[in-house]
mmCIF file of C-alpha atoms in Angstrom:
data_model
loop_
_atom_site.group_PDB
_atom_site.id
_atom_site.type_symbol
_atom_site.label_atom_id
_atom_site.label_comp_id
_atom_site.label_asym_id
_atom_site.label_seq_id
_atom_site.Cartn_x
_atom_site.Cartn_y
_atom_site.Cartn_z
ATOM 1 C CA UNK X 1 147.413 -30.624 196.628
ATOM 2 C CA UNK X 2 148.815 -31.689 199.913
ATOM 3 C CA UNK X 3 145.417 -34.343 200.560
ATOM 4 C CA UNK X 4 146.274 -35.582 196.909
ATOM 5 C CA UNK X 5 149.823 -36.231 197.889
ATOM 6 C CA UNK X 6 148.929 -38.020 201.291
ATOM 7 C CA UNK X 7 146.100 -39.903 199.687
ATOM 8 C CA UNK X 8 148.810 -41.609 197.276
ATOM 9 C CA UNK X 9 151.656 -41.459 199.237
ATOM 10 C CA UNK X 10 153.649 -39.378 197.587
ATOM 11 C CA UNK X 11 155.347 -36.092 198.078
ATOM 12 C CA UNK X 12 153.146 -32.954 197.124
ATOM 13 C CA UNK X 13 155.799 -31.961 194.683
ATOM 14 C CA UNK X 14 155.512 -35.187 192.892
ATOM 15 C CA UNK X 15 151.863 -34.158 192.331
ATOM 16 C CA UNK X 16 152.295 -30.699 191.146
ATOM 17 C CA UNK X 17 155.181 -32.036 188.601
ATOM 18 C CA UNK X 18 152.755 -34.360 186.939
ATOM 19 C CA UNK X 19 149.950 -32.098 187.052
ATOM 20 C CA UNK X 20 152.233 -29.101 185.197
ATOM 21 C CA UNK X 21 153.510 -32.253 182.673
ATOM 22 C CA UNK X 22 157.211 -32.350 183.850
ATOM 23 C CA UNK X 23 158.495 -33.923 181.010
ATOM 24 C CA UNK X 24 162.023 -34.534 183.545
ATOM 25 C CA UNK X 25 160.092 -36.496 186.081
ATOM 26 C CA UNK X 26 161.030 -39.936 186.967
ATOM 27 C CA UNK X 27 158.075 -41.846 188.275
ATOM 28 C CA UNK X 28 155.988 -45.274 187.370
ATOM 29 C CA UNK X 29 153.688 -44.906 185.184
ATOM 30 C CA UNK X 30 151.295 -46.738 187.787
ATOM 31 C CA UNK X 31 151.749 -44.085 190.448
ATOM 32 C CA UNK X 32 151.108 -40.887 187.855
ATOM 33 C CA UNK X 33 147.710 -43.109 187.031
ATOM 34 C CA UNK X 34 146.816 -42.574 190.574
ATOM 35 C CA UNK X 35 147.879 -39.036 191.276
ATOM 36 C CA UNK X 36 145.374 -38.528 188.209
ATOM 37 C CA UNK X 37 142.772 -40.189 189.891
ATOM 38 C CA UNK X 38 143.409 -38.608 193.148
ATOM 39 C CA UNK X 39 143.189 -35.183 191.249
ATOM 40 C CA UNK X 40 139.686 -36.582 189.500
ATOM 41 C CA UNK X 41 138.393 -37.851 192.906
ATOM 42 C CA UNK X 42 138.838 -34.731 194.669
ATOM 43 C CA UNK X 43 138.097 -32.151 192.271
ATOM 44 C CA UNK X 44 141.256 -30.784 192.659
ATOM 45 C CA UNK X 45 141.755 -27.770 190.624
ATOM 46 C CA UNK X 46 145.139 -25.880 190.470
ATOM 47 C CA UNK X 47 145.686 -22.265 191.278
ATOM 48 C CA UNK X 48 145.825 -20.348 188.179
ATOM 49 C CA UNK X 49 147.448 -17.841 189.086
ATOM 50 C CA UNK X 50 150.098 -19.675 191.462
ATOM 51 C CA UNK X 51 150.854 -21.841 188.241
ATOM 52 C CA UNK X 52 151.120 -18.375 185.411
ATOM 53 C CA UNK X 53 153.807 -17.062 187.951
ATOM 54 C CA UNK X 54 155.243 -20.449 188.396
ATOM 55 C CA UNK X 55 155.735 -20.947 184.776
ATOM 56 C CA UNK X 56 155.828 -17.296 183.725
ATOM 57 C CA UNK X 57 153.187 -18.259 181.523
ATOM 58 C CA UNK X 58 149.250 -16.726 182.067
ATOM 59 C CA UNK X 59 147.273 -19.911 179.969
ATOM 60 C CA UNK X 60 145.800 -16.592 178.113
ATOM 61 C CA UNK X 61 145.697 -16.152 173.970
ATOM 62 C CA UNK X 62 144.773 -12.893 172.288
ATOM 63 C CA UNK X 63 142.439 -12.925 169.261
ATOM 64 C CA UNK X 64 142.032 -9.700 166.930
ATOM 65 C CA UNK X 65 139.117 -9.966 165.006
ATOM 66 C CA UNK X 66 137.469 -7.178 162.308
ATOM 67 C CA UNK X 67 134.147 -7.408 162.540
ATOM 68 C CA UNK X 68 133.230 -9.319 165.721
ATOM 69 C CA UNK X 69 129.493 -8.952 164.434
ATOM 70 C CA UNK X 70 130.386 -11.190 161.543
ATOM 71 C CA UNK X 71 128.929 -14.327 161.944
ATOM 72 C CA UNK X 72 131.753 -16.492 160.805
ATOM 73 C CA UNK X 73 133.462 -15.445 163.526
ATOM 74 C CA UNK X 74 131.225 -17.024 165.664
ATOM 75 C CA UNK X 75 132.036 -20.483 163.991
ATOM 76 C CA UNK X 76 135.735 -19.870 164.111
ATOM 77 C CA UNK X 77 135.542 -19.001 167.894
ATOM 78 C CA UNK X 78 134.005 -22.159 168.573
ATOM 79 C CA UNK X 79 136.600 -24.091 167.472
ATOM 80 C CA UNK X 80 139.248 -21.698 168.817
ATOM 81 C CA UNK X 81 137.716 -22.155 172.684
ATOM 82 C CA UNK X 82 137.104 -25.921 172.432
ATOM 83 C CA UNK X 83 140.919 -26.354 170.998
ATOM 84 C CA UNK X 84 142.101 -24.137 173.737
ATOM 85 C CA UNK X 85 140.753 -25.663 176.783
ATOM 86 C CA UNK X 86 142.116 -29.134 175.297
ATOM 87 C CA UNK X 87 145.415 -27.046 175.879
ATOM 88 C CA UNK X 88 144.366 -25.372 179.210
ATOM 89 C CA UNK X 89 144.504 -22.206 178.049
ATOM 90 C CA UNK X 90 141.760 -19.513 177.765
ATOM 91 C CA UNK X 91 141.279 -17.491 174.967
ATOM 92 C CA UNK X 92 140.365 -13.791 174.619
ATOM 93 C CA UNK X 93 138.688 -11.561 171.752
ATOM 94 C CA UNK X 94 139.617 -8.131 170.993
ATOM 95 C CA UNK X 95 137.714 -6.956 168.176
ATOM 96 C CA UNK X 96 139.855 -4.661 165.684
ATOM 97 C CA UNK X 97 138.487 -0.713 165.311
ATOM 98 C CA UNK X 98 136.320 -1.023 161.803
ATOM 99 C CA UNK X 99 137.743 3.015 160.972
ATOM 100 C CA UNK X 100 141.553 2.586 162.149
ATOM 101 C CA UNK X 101 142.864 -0.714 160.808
ATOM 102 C CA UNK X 102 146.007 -1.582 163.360
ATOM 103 C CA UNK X 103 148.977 -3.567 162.174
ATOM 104 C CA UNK X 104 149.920 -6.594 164.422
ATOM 105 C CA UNK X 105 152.821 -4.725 165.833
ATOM 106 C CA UNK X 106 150.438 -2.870 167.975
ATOM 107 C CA UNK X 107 148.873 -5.701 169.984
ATOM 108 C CA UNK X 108 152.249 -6.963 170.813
ATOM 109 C CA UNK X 109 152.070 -5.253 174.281
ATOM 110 C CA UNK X 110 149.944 -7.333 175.445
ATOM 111 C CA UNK X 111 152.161 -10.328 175.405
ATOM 112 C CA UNK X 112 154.998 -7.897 176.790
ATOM 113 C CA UNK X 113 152.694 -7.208 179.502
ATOM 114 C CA UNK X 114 151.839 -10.164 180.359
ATOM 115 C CA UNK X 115 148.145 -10.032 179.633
ATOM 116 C CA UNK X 116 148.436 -13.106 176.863
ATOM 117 C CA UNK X 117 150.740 -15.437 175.944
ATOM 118 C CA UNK X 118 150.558 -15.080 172.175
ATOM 119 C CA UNK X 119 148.541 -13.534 169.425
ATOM 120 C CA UNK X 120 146.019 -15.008 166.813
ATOM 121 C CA UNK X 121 145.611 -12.422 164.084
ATOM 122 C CA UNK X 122 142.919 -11.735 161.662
ATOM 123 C CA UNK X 123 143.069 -8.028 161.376
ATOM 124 C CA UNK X 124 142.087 -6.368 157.957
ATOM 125 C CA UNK X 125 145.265 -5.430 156.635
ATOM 126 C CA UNK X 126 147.702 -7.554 154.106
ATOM 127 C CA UNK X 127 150.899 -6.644 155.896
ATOM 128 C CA UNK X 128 153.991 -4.979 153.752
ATOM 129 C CA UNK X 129 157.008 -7.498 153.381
ATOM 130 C CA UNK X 130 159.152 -6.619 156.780
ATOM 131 C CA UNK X 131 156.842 -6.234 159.202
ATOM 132 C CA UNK X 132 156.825 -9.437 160.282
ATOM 133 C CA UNK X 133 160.315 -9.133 161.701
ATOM 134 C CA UNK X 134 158.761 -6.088 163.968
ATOM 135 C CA UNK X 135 157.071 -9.192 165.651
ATOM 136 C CA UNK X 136 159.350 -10.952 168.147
ATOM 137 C CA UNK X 137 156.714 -12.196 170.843
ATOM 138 C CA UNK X 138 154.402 -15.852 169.577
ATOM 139 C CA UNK X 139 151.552 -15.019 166.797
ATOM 140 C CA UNK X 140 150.050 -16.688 163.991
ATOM 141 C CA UNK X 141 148.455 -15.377 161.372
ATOM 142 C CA UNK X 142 144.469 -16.507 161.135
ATOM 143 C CA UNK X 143 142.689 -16.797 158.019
ATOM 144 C CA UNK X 144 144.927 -14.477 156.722
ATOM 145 C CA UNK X 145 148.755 -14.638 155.240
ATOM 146 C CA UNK X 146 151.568 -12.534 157.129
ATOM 147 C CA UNK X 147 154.646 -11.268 155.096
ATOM 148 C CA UNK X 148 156.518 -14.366 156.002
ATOM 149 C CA UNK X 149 156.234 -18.032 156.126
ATOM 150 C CA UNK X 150 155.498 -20.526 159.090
ATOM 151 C CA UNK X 151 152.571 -18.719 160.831
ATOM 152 C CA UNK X 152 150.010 -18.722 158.797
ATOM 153 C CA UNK X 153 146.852 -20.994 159.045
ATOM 154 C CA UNK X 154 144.407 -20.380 156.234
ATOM 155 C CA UNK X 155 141.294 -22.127 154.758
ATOM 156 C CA UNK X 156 141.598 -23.447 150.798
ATOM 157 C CA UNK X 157 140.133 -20.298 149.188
ATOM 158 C CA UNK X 158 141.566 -21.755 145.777
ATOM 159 C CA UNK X 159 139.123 -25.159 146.251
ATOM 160 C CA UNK X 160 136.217 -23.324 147.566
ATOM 161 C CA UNK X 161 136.913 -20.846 144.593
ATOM 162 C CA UNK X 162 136.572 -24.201 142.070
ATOM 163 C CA UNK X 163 133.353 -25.449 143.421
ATOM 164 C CA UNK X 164 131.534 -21.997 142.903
ATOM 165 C CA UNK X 165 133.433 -21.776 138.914
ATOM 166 C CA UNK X 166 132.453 -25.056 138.357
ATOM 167 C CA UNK X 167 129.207 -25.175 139.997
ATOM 168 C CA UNK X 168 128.021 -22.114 137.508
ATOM 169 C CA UNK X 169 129.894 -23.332 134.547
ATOM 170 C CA UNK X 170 127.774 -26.775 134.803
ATOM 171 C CA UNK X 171 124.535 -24.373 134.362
ATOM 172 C CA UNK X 172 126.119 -22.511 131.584
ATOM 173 C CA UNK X 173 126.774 -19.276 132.987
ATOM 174 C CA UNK X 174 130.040 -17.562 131.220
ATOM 175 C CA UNK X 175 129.985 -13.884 133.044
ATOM 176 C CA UNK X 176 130.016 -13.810 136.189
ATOM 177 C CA UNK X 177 131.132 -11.616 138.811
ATOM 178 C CA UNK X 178 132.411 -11.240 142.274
ATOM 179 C CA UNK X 179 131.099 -8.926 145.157
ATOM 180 C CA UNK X 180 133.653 -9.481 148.001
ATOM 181 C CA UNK X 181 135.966 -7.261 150.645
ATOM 182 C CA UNK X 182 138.706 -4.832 150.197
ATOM 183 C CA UNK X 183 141.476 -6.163 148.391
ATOM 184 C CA UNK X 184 143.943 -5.705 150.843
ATOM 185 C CA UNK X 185 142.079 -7.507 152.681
ATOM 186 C CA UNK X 186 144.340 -11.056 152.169
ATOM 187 C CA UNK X 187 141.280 -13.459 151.987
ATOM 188 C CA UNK X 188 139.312 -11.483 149.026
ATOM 189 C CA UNK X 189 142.419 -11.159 147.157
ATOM 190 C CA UNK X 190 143.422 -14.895 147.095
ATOM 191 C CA UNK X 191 139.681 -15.388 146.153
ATOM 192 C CA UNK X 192 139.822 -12.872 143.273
ATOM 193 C CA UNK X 193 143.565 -14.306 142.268
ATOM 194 C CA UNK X 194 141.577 -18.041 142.542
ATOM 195 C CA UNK X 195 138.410 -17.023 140.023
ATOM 196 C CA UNK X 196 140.440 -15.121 137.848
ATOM 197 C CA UNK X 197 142.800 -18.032 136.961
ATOM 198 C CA UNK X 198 139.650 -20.241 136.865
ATOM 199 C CA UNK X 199 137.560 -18.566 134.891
ATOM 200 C CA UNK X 200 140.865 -18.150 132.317
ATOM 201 C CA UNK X 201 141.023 -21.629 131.861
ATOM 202 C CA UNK X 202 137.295 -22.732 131.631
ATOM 203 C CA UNK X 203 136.933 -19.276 128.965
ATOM 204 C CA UNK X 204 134.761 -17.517 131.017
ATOM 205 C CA UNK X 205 135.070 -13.648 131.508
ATOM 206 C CA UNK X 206 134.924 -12.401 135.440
ATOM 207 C CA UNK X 207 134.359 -9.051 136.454
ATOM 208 C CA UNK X 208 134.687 -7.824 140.567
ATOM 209 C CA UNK X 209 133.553 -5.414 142.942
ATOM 210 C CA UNK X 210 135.652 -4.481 146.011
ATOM 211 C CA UNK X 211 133.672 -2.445 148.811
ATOM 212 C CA UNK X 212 133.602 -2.842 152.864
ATOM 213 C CA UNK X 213 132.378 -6.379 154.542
ATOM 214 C CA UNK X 214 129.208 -4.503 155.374
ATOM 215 C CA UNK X 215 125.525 -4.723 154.421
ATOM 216 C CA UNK X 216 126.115 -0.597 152.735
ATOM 217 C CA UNK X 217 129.379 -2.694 151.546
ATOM 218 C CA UNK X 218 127.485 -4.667 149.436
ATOM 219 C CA UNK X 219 124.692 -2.717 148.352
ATOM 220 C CA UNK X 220 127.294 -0.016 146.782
ATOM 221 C CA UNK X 221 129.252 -2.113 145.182
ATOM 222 C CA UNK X 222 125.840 -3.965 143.569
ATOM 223 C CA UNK X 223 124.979 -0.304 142.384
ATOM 224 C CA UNK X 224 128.349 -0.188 140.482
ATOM 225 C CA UNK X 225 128.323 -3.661 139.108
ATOM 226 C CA UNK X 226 124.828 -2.919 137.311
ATOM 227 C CA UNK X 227 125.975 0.207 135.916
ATOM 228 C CA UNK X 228 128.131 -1.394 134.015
ATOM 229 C CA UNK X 229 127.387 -1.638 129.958
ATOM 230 C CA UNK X 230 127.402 -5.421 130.470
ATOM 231 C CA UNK X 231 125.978 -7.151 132.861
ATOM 232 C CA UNK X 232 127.090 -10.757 134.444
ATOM 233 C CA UNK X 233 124.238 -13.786 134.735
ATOM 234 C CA UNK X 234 126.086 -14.844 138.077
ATOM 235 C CA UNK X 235 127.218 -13.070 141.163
ATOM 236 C CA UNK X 236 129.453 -14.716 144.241
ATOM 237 C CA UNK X 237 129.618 -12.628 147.285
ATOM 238 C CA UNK X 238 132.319 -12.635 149.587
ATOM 239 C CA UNK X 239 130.263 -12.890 153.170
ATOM 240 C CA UNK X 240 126.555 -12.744 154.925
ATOM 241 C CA UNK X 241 127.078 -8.747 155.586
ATOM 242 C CA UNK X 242 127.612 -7.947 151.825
ATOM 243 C CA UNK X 243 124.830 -10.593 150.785
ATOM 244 C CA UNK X 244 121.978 -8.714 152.179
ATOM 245 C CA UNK X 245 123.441 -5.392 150.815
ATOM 246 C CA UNK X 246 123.250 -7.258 147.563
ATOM 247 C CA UNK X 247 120.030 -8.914 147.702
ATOM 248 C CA UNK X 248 118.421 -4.706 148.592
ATOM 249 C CA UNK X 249 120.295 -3.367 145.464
ATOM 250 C CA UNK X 250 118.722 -6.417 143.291
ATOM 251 C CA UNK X 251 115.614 -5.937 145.110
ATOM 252 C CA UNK X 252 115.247 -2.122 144.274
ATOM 253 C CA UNK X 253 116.613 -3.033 140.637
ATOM 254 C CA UNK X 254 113.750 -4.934 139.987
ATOM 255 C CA UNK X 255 115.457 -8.344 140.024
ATOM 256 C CA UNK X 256 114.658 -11.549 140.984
ATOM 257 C CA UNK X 257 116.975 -14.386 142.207
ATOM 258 C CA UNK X 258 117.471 -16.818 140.263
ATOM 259 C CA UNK X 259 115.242 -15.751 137.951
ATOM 260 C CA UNK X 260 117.620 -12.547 136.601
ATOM 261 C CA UNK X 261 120.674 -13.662 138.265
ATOM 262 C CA UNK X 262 121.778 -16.293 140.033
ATOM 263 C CA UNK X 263 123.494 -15.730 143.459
ATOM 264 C CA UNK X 264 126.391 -17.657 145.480
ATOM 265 C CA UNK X 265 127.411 -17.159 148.906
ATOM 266 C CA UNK X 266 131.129 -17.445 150.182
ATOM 267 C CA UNK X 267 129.638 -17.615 153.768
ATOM 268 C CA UNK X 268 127.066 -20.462 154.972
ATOM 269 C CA UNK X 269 124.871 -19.908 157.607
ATOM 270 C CA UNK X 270 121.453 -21.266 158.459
ATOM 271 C CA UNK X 271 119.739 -18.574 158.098
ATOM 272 C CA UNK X 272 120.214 -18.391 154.118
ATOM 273 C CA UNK X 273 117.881 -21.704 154.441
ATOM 274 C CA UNK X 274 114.879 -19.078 155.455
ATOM 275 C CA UNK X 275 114.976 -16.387 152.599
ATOM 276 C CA UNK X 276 112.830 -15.897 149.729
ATOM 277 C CA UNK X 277 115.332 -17.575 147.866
ATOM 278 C CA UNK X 278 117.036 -19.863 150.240
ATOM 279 C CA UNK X 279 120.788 -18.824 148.777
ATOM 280 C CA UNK X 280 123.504 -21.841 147.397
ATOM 281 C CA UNK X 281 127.241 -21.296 149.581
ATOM 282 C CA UNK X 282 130.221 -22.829 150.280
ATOM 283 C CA UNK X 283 130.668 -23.769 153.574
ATOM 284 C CA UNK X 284 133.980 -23.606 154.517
ATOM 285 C CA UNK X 285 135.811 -25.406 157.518
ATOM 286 C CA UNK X 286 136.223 -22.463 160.412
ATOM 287 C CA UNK X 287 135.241 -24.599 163.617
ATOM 288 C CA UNK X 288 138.553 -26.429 162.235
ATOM 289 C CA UNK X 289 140.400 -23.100 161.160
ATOM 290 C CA UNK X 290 140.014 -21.918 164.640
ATOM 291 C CA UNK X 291 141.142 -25.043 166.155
ATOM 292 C CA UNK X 292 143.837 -25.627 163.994
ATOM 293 C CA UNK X 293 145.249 -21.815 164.578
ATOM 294 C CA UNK X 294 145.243 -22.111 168.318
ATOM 295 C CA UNK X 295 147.084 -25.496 167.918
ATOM 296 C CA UNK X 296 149.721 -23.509 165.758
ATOM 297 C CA UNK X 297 149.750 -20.787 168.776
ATOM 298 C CA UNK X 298 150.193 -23.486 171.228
ATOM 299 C CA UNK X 299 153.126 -24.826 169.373
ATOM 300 C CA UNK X 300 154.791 -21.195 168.892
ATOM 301 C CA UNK X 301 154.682 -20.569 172.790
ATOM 302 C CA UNK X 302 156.468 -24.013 173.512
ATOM 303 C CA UNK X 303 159.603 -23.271 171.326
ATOM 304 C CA UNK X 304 158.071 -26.056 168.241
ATOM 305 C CA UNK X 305 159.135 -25.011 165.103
ATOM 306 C CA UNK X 306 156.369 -23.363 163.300
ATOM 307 C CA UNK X 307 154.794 -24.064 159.866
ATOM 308 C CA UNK X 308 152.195 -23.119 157.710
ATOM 309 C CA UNK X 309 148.773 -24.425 157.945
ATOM 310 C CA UNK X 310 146.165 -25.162 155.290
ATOM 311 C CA UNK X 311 142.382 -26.599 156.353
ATOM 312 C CA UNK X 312 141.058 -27.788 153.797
ATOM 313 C CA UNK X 313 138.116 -29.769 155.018
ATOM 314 C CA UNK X 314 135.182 -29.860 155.234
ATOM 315 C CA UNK X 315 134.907 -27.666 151.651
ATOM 316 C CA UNK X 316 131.239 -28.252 150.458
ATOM 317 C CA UNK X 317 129.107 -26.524 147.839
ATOM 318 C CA UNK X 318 125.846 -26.031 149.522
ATOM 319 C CA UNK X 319 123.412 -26.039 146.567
ATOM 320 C CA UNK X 320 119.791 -24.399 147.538
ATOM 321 C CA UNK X 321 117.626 -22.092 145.267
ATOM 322 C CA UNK X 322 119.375 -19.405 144.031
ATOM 323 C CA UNK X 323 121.632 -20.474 140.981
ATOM 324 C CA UNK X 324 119.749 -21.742 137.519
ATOM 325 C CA UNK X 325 120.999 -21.453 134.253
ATOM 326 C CA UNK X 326 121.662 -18.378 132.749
ATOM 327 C CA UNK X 327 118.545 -15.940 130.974
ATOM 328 C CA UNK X 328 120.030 -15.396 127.260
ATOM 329 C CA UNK X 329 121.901 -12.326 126.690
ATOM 330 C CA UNK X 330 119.196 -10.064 129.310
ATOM 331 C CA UNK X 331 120.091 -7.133 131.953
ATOM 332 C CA UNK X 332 119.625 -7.523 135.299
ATOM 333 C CA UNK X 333 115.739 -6.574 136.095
ATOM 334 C CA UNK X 334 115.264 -5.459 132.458
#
């Protein structure tokens, strides 16, 4: 810092004000140009560690995750790490115990501790009413809904929930069903709340299957949806764990895709491009949802006021091989 200083002429607590952003500093707008390019020039990096104590800050945000394996989270990562080193701050990923769901309350030792600065959470639980005000360090909520309002950033469940209706009421399906996570789990019960009042209004009938965001997940709750007395023409399932759970159970059931039923993804990956029949989704927007959510963080930790967030693009309807109009009035593999 001190060569930076000399180099420009000014004093190396000039430098270290502009480099922190001292909003209170008085200086030309001329001379912070070329303390920047001083920096730039000499590859000047600042101590880390010097600047945490400094600011009582460590540049660090905590993610919990369920399901680290999941590859959605891969996506929303992504945009989570390229947000935060925009913000110069690191980011890191605790992934939540799949047999002991933990309530947010329990991570907040970490920003006591001064191991993070705030908390991104996505763990499996919807929260009771009140718990939020247990909560008293920064947080947002991440593709899920807390108790309260102002710290939750969520996709639009409700529009991706219209272009999979509508998508299968254009090929004349009327039953359908839904395979998804628990439901209280917060995203699967907006999506069930979403198809429900959609499939109300367009006079089409919608069954659903809760079970685990696991391949077994899936392929249980495919057993109990087609031992049921009537049988849908249409299934949308809630992630790519559960999808090949379902695909096994319509695979040992004698069914083909689209042939017997047609099948909808709530997930997008590539890989649904290579299967024996490459599998329509909705691709939602989580590089964006995990930008936007660190953004929110950011915000929290500076004093902003916080609000809700809702991404809403991109939202597209990926349409491959797997949905066709419906077989008259047939069973699944009969």
């Amino acid at each position: 810092m001190a060569d930076v200083a000399r180099s420009v002429g000014v004093h190396p607590s000039t430098v270290s004000r502009v480099l922190s952003g001292d909003t209170s500093l008085s200086i030309r707008p001329d001379t912070r140009d070329r303390i920047l390019l001083a920096v730039q020039k000499q590859g000047y990096r600042p101590n880390a560690l010097a600047r945490a104590l400094k600011q009582s800050r460590t540049g660090a945000l905590a993610m919990v995750v369920p399901l680290l394996r999941n590859p959605i989270w891969s996506s929303i990562q992504r945009g989570a790490l390229h947000a935060a080193a925009e913000c110069d701050q690191v980011v890191m990923f605790l992934d939540e115990p799949e047999d002991s769901a933990r309530t947010p309350i329990e991570y907040q030792h970490l920003i006591e501790e001064s191991r993070a600065d705030g908390l991104l959470i996505a763990t499996s639980e919807r929260l009771p009413r009140g718990r939020q005000r247990e909560l008293t360090v920064p947080h947002v909520y991440l593709n899920r809904r807390g108790p309260g309002e102002g710290n939750n950033v969520v996709m639009d469940e409700e529009g991706a929930m219209q272009l999979f209706v509508d998508h299968l009421a254009a090929l004349g399906h009327r039953r359908i069903a839904v395979i998804d996570g628990h439901k209280n789990i917060d995203t699967p019960f907006r999506r069930a709340a979403a198809v429900r009042s959609l499939c109300h209004e367009r006079g089409m009938s919608a069954t659903f299957e809760h079970d685990a965001d696991t391949e077994i997940g899936g392929y249980e709750a495919t057993l109990h949806l087609l031992a049921r007395r009537e049988h849908p023409t249409a299934i949308g399932v809630g992630n790519l764990g559960q999808l090949f759970g379902v695909l096994k159970a319509l695979r040992e059931a004698g069914a083909v895709v689209p042939r017997d039923v047609s099948l909808v993804s709530f997930d997008e990956d590539a890989c649904l491009e290579f299967l024996e029949a490459p599998i329509t989704s909705v691709s939602m927007p989580l590089v964006e949802l995990g930008a936007a959510a660190v953004r929110a963080l950011v915000d929290r930790i500076d004093g902003r006021p916080g609000h809700d967030v809702l991404v809403r693009d991109p939202l597209v309807l990926v349409d491959r091989s797997s949905t066709a109009p419906p077989r008259g009035g047939r069973r699944i593999g009969a």
